[in-house]
Structures are given as structure tokens and as C-alpha cells.
CSV table of N, CA, C and O in Angstrom, one decimal:
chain,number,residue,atom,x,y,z
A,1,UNK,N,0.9,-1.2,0.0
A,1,UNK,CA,0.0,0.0,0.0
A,1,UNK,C,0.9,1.2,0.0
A,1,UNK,O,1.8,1.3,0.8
A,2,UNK,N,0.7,2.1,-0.7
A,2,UNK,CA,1.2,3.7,-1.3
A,2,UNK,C,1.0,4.1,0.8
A,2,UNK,O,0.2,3.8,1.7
A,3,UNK,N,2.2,4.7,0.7
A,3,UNK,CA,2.3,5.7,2.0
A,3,UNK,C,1.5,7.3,2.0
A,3,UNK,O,1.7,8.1,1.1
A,4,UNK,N,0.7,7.5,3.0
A,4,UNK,CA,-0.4,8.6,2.9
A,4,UNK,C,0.5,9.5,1.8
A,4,UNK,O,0.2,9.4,0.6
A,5,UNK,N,1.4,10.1,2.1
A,5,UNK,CA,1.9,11.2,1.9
A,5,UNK,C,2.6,11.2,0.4
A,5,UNK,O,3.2,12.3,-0.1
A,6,UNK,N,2.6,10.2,-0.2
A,6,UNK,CA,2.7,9.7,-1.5
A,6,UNK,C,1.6,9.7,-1.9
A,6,UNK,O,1.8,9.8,-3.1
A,7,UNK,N,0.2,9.6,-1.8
A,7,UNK,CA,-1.0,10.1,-2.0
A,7,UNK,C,-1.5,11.2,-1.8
A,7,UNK,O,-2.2,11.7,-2.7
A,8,UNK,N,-1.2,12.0,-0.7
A,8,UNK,CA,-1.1,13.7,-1.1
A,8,UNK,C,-0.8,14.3,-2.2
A,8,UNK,O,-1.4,15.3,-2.6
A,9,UNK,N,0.5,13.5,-2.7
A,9,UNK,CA,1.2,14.6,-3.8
A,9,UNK,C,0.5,14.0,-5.1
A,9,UNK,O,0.1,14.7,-6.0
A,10,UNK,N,0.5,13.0,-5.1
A,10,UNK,CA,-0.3,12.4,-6.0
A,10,UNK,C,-1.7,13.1,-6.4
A,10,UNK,O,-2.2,13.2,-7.6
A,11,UNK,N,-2.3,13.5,-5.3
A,11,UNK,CA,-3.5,13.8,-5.6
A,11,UNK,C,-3.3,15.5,-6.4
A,11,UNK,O,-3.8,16.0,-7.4
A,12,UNK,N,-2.6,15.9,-5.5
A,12,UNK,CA,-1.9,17.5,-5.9
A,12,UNK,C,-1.6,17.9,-7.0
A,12,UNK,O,-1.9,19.0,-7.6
A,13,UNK,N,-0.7,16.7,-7.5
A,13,UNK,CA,-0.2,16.6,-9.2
A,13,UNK,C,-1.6,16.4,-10.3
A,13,UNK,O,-1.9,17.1,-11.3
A,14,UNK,N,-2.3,15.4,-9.9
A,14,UNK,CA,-3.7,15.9,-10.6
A,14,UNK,C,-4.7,16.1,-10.7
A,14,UNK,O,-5.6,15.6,-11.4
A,15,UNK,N,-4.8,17.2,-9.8
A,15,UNK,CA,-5.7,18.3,-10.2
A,15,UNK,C,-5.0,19.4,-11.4
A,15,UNK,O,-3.9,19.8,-11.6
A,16,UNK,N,-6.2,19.5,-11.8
A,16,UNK,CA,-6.3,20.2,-13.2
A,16,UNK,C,-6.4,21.6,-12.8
A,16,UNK,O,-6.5,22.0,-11.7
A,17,UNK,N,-6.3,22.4,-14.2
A,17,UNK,CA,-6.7,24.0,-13.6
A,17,UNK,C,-7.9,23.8,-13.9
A,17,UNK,O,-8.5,22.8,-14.4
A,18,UNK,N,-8.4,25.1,-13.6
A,18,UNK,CA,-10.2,25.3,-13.9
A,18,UNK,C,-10.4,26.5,-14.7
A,18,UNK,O,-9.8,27.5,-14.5
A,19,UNK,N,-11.0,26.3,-15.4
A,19,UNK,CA,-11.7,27.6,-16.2
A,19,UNK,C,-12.0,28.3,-16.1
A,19,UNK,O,-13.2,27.8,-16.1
A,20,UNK,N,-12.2,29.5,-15.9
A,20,UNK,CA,-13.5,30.8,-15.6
A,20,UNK,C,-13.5,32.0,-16.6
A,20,UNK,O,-12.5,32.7,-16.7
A,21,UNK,N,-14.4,32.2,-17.1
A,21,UNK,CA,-14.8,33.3,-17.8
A,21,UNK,C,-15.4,34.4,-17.0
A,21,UNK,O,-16.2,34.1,-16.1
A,22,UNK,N,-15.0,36.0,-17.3
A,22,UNK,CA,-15.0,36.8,-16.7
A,22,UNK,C,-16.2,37.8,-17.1
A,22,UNK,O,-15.7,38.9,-17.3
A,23,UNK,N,-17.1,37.8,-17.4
A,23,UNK,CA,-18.3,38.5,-18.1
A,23,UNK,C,-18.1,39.8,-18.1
A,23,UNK,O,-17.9,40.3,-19.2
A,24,UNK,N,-18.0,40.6,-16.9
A,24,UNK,CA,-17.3,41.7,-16.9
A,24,UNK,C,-16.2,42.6,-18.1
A,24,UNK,O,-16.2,43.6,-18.8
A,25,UNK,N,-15.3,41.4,-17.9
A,25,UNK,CA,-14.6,41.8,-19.0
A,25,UNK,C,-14.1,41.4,-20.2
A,25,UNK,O,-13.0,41.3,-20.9
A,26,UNK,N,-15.7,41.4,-20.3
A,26,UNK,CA,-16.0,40.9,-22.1
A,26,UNK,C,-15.4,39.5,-22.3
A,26,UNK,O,-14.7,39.1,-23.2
A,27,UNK,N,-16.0,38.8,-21.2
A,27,UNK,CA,-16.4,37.2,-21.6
A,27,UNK,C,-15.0,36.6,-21.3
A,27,UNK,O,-14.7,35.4,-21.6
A,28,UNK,N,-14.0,37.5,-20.8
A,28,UNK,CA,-12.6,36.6,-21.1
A,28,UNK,C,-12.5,35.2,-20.6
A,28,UNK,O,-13.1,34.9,-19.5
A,29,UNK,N,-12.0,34.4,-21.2
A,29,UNK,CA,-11.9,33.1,-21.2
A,29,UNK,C,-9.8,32.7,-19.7
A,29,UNK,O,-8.8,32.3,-20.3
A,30,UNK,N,-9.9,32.8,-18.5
A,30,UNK,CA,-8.8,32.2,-18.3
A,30,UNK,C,-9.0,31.0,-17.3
A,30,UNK,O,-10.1,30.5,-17.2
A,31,UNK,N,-8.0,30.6,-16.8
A,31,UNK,CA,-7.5,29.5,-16.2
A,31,UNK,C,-7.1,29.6,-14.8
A,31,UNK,O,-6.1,30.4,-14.7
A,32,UNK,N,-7.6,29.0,-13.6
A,32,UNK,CA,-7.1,29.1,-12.4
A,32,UNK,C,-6.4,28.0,-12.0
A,32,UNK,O,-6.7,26.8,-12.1
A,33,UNK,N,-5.0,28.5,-11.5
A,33,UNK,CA,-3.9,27.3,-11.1
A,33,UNK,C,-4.1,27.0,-9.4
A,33,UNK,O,-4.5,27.8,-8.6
A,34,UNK,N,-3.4,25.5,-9.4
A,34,UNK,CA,-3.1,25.1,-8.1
A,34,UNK,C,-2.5,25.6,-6.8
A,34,UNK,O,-1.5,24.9,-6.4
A,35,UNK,N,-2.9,26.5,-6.0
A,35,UNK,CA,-2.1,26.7,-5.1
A,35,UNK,C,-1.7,25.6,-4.0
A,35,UNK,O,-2.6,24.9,-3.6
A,36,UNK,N,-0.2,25.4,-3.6
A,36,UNK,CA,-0.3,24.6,-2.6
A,36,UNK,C,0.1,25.5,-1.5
A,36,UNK,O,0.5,26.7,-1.8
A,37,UNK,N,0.1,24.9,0.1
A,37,UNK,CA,0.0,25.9,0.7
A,37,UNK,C,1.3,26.7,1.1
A,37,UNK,O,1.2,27.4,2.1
A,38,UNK,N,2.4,26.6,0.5
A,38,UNK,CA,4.2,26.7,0.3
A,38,UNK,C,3.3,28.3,-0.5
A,38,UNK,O,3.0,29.3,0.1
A,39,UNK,N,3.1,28.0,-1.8
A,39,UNK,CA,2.0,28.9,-2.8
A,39,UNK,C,1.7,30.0,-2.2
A,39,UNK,O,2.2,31.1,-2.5
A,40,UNK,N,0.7,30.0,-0.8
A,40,UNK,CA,-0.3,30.4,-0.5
A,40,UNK,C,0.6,31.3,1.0
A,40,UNK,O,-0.1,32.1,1.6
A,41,UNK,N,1.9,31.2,1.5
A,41,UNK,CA,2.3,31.5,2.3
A,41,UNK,C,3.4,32.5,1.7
A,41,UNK,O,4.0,33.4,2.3
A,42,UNK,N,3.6,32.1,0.3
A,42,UNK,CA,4.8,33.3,-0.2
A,42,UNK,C,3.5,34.5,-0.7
A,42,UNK,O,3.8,35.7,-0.8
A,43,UNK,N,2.2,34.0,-1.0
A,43,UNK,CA,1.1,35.0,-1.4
A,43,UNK,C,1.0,36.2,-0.1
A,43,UNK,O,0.9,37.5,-0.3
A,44,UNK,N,1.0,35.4,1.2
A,44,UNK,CA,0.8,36.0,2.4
A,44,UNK,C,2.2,36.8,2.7
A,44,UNK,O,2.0,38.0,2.8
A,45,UNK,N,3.3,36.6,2.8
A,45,UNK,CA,4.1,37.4,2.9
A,45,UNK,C,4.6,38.1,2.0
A,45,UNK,O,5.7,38.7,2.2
A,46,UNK,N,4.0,38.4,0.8
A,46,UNK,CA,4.1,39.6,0.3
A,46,UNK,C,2.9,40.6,0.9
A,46,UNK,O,3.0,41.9,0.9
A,47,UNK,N,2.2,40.2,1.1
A,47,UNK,CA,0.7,40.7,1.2
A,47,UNK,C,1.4,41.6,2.4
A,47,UNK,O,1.6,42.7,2.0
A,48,UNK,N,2.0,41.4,3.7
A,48,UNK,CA,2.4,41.7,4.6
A,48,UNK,C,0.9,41.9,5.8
A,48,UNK,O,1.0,42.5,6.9
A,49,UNK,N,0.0,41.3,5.4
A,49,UNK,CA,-1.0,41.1,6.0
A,49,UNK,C,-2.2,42.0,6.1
A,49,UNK,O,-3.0,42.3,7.0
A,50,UNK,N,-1.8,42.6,4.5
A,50,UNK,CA,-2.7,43.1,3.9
A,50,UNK,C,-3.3,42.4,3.2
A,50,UNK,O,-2.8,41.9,2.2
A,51,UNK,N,-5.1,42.0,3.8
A,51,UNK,CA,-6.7,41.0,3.4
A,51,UNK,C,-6.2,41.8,1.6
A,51,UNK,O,-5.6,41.1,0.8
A,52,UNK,N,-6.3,42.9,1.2
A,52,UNK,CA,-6.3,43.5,-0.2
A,52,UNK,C,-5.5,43.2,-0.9
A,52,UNK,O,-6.0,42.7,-1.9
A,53,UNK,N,-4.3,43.2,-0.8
A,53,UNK,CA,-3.0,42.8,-1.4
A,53,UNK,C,-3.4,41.6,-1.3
A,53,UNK,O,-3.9,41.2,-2.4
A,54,UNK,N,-3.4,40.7,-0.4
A,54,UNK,CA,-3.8,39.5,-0.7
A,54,UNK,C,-4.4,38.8,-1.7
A,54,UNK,O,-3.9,37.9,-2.4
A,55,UNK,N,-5.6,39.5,-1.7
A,55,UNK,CA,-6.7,39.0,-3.1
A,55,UNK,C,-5.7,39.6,-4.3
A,55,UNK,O,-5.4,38.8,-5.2
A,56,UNK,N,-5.3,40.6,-4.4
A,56,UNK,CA,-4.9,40.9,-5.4
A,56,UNK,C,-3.5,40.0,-6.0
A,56,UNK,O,-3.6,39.6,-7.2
A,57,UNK,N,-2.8,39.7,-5.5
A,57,UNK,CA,-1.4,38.7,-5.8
A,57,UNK,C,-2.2,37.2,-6.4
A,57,UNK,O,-2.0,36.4,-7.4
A,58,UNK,N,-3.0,37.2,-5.2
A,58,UNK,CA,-3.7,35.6,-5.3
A,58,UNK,C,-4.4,35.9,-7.0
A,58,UNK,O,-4.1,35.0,-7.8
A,59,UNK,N,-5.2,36.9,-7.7
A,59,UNK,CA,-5.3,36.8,-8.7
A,59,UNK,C,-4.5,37.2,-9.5
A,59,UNK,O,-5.0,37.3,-10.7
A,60,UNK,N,-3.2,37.7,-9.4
A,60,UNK,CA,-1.8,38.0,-10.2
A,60,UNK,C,-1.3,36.4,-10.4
A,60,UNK,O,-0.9,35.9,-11.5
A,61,UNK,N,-1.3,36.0,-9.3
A,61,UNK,CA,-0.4,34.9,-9.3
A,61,UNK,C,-1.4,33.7,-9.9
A,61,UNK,O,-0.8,32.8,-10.5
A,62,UNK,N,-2.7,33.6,-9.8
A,62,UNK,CA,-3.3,32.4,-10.0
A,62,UNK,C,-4.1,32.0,-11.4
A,62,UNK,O,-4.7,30.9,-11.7
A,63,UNK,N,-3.9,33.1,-11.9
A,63,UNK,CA,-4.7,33.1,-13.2
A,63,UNK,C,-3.7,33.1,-14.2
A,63,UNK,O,-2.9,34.0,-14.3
A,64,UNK,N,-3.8,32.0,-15.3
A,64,UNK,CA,-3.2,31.8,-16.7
A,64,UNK,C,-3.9,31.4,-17.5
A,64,UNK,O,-4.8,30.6,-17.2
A,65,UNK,N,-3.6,31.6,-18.7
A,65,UNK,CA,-4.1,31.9,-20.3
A,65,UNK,C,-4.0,30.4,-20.4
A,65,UNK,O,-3.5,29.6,-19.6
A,66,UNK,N,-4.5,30.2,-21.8
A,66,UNK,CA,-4.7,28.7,-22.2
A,66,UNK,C,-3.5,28.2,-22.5
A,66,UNK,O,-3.4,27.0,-22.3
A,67,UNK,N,-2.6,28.7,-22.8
A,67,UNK,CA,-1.3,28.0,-22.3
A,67,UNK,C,-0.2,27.8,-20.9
A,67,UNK,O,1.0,27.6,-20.8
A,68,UNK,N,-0.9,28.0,-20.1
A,68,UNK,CA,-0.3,28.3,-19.1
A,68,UNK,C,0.1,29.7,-18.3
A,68,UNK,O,-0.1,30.2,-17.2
A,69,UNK,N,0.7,30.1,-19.6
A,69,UNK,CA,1.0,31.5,-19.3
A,69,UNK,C,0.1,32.5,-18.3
A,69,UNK,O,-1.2,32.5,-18.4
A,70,UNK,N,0.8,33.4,-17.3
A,70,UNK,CA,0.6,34.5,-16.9
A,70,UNK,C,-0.3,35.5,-17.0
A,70,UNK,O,0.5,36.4,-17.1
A,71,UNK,N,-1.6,36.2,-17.0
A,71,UNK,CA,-2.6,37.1,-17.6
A,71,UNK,C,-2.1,38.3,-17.3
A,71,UNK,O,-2.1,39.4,-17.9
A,72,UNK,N,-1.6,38.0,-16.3
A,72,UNK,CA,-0.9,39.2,-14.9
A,72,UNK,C,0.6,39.4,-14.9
A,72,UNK,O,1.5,38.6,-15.3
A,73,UNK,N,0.5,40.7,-14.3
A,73,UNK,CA,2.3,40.4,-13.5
A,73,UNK,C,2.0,41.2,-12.7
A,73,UNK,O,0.8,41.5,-12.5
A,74,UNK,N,3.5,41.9,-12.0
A,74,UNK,CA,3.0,42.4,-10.4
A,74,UNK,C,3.3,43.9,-10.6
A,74,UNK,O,3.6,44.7,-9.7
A,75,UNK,N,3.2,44.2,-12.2
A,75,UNK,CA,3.0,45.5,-12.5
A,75,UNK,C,1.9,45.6,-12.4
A,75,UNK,O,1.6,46.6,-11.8
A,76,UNK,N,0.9,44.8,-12.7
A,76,UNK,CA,-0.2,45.1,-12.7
A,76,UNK,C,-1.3,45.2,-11.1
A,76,UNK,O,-2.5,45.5,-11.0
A,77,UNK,N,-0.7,45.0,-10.3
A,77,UNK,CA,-1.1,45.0,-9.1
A,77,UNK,C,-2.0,46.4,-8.6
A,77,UNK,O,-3.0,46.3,-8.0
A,78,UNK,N,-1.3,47.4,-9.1
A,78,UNK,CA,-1.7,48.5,-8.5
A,78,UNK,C,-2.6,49.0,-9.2
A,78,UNK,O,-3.3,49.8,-8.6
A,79,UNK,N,-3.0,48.8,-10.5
A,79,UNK,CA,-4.4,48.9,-11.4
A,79,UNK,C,-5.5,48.1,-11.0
A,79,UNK,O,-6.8,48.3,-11.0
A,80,UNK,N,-4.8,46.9,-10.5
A,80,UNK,CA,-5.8,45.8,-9.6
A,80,UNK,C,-6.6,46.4,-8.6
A,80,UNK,O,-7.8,46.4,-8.5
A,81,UNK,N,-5.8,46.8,-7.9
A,81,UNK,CA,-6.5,47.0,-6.4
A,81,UNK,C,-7.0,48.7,-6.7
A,81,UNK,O,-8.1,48.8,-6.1
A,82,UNK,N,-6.8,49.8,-7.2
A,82,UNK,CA,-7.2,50.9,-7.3
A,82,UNK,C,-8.1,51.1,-8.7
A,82,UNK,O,-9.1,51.8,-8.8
A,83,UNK,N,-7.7,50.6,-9.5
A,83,UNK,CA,-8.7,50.6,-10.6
A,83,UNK,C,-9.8,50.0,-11.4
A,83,UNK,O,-10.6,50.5,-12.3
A,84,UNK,N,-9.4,48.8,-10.8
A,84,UNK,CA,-10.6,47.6,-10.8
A,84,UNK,C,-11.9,47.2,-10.0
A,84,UNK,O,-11.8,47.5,-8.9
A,85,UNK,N,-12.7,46.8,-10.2
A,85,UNK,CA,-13.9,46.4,-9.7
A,85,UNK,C,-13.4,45.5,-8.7
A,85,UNK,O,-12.8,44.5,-9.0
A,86,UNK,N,-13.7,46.1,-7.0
A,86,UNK,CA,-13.4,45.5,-6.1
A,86,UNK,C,-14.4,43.9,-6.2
A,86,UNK,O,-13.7,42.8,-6.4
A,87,UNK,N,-15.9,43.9,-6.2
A,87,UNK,CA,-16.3,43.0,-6.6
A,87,UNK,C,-16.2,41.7,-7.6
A,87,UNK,O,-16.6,40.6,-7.5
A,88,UNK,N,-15.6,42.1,-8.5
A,88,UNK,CA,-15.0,40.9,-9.5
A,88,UNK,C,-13.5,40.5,-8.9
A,88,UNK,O,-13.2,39.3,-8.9
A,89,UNK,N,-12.4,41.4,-8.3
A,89,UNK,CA,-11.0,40.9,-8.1
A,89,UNK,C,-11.8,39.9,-6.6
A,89,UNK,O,-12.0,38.7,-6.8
A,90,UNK,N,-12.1,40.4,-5.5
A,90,UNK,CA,-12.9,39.5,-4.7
A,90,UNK,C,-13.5,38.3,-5.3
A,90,UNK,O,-13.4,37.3,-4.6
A,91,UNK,N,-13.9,38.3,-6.1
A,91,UNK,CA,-15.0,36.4,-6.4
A,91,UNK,C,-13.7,35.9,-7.3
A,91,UNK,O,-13.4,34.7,-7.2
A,92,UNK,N,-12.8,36.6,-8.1
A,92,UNK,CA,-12.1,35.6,-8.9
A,92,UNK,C,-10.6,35.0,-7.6
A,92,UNK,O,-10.1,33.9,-7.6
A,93,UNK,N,-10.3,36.1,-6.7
A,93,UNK,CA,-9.7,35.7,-5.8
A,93,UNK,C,-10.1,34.8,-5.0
A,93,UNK,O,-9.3,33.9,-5.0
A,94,UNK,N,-11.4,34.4,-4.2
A,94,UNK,CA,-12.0,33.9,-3.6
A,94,UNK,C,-12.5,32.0,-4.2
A,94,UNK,O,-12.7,31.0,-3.5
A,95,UNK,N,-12.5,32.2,-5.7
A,95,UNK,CA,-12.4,30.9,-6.9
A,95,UNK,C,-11.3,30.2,-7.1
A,95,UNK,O,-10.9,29.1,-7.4
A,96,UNK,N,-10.5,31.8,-6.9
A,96,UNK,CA,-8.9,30.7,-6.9
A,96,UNK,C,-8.7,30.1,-5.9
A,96,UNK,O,-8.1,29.1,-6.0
A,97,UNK,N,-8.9,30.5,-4.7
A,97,UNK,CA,-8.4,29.5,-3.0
A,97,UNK,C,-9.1,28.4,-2.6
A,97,UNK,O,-8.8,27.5,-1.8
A,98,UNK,N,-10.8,28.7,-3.7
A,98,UNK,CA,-11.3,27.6,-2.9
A,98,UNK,C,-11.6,26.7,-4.1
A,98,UNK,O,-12.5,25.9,-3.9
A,99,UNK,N,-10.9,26.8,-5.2
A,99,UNK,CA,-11.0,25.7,-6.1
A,99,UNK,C,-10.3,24.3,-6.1
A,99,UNK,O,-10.5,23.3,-6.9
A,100,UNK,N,-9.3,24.3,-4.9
A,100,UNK,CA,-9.1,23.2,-5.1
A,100,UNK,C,-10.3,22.4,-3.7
A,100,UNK,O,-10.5,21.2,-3.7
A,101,UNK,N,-10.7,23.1,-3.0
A,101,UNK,CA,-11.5,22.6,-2.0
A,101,UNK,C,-12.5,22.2,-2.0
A,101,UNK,O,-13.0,21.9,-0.9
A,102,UNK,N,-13.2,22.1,-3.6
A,102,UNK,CA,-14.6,21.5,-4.5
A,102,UNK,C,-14.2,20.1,-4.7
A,102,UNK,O,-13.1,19.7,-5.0
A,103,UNK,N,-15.4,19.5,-4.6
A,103,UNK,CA,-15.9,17.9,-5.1
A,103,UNK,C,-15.3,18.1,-6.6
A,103,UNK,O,-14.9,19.2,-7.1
A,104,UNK,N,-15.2,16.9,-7.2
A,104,UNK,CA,-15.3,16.5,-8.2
A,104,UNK,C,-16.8,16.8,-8.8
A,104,UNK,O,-16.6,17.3,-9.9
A,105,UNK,N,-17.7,16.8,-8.5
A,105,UNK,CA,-18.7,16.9,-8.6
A,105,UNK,C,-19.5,18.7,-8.9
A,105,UNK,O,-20.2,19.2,-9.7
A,106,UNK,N,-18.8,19.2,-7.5
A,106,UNK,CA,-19.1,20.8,-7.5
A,106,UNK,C,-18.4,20.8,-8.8
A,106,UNK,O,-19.3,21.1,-9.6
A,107,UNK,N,-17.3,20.7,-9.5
A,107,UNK,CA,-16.5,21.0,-10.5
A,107,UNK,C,-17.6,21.3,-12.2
A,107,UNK,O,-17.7,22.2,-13.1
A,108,UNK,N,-18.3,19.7,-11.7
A,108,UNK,CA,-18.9,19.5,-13.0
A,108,UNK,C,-20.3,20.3,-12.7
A,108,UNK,O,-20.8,20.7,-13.7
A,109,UNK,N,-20.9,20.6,-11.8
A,109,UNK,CA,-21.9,21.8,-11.7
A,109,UNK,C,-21.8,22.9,-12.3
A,109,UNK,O,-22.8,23.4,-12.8
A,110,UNK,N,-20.7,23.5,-12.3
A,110,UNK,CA,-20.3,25.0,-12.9
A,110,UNK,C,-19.7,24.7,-14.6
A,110,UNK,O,-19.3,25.7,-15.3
């Protein structure tokens, strides 16, 4: 029998990204990646424990184009948080942290 912890990573390695289209801004088509929580602690220490910076990195960092690629960089941070619809950076931030935390099931609902 596989040792837990060789099934953690296992499971880690396949999950997929997820899709989301952004209606807002004209239907865009991107991709939400895997955070693990290594991911999610270099997100927080830049944040410096700023809840705002937070979401904002988390959707710098978590969203890529159909090839993988980047939509963002961390030029764009400061258009994020002051120029953008607080409401849309909140739900796509909010989809990226808790998408790996969905059923198989929730997956295929949306």
C-alpha cells in the first residue's frame, strides 16, 4: 500500500486547472492554477498582512491563459487594487483559493 503522503502529492499533481470566464470583461476566457500551501504563504508574505494585497497577488499569481501563461504580473497589481472592480477581483480571488477545495462533482456543476 502507497504511504499517505505519496497520495497527497499524487493527488496535488492531478488536479487540473479550472476555467472561468470573466463577463465583466467581455467574456474573457482564463484558467485558475493550483495553489499549494508553500503557494499560499509566499502570497501572504508579500501581502504583509494586507486581506487587499492579498486577493490581489492571489489573482496575479493564480490566473493563466490557455497555455499556461501569466494574464498578470506584479506591474499590474496597483491597477488591480485601485482601478478595478473591487467585486469581480474579490470572487475571482475567492475561486482561486477555494477551487481546489470542490468535489469532483461541484467541478462539474459549474
Amino acid at each position: 500500500m502507497a504511504r499517505l503522503i505519496d497520495l497527497a502529492v499524487e493527488h496535488f499533481s492531478s488536479l487540473g486547472v479550472r476555467e472561468v470566464i470573466i463577463p465583466e470583461w467581455g467574456d474573457t476566457r482564463v484558467f485558475m492554477k493550483n495553489f499549494s500551501l508553500e503557494d499560499k504563504a509566499k502570497l501572504s508574505s508579500r501581502a504583509q498582512e494586507d486581506t487587499w494585497d492579498y486577493l490581489c497577488y492571489t489573482v496575479i499569481f493564480g490566473l493563466v491563459d490557455g497555455e499556461g501563461n501569466p494574464v498578470f504580473d506584479i506591474g499590474d497589481k496597483i491597477k488591480l487594487k485601485r482601478f478595478s472592480s473591487s467585486g469581480v477581483i474579490e470572487r475571482l480571488a475567492t475561486a482561486i483559493l477555494a477551487h481546489q477545495a470542490e468535489s469532483e462533482e461541484d467541478r462539474t456543476k459549474n
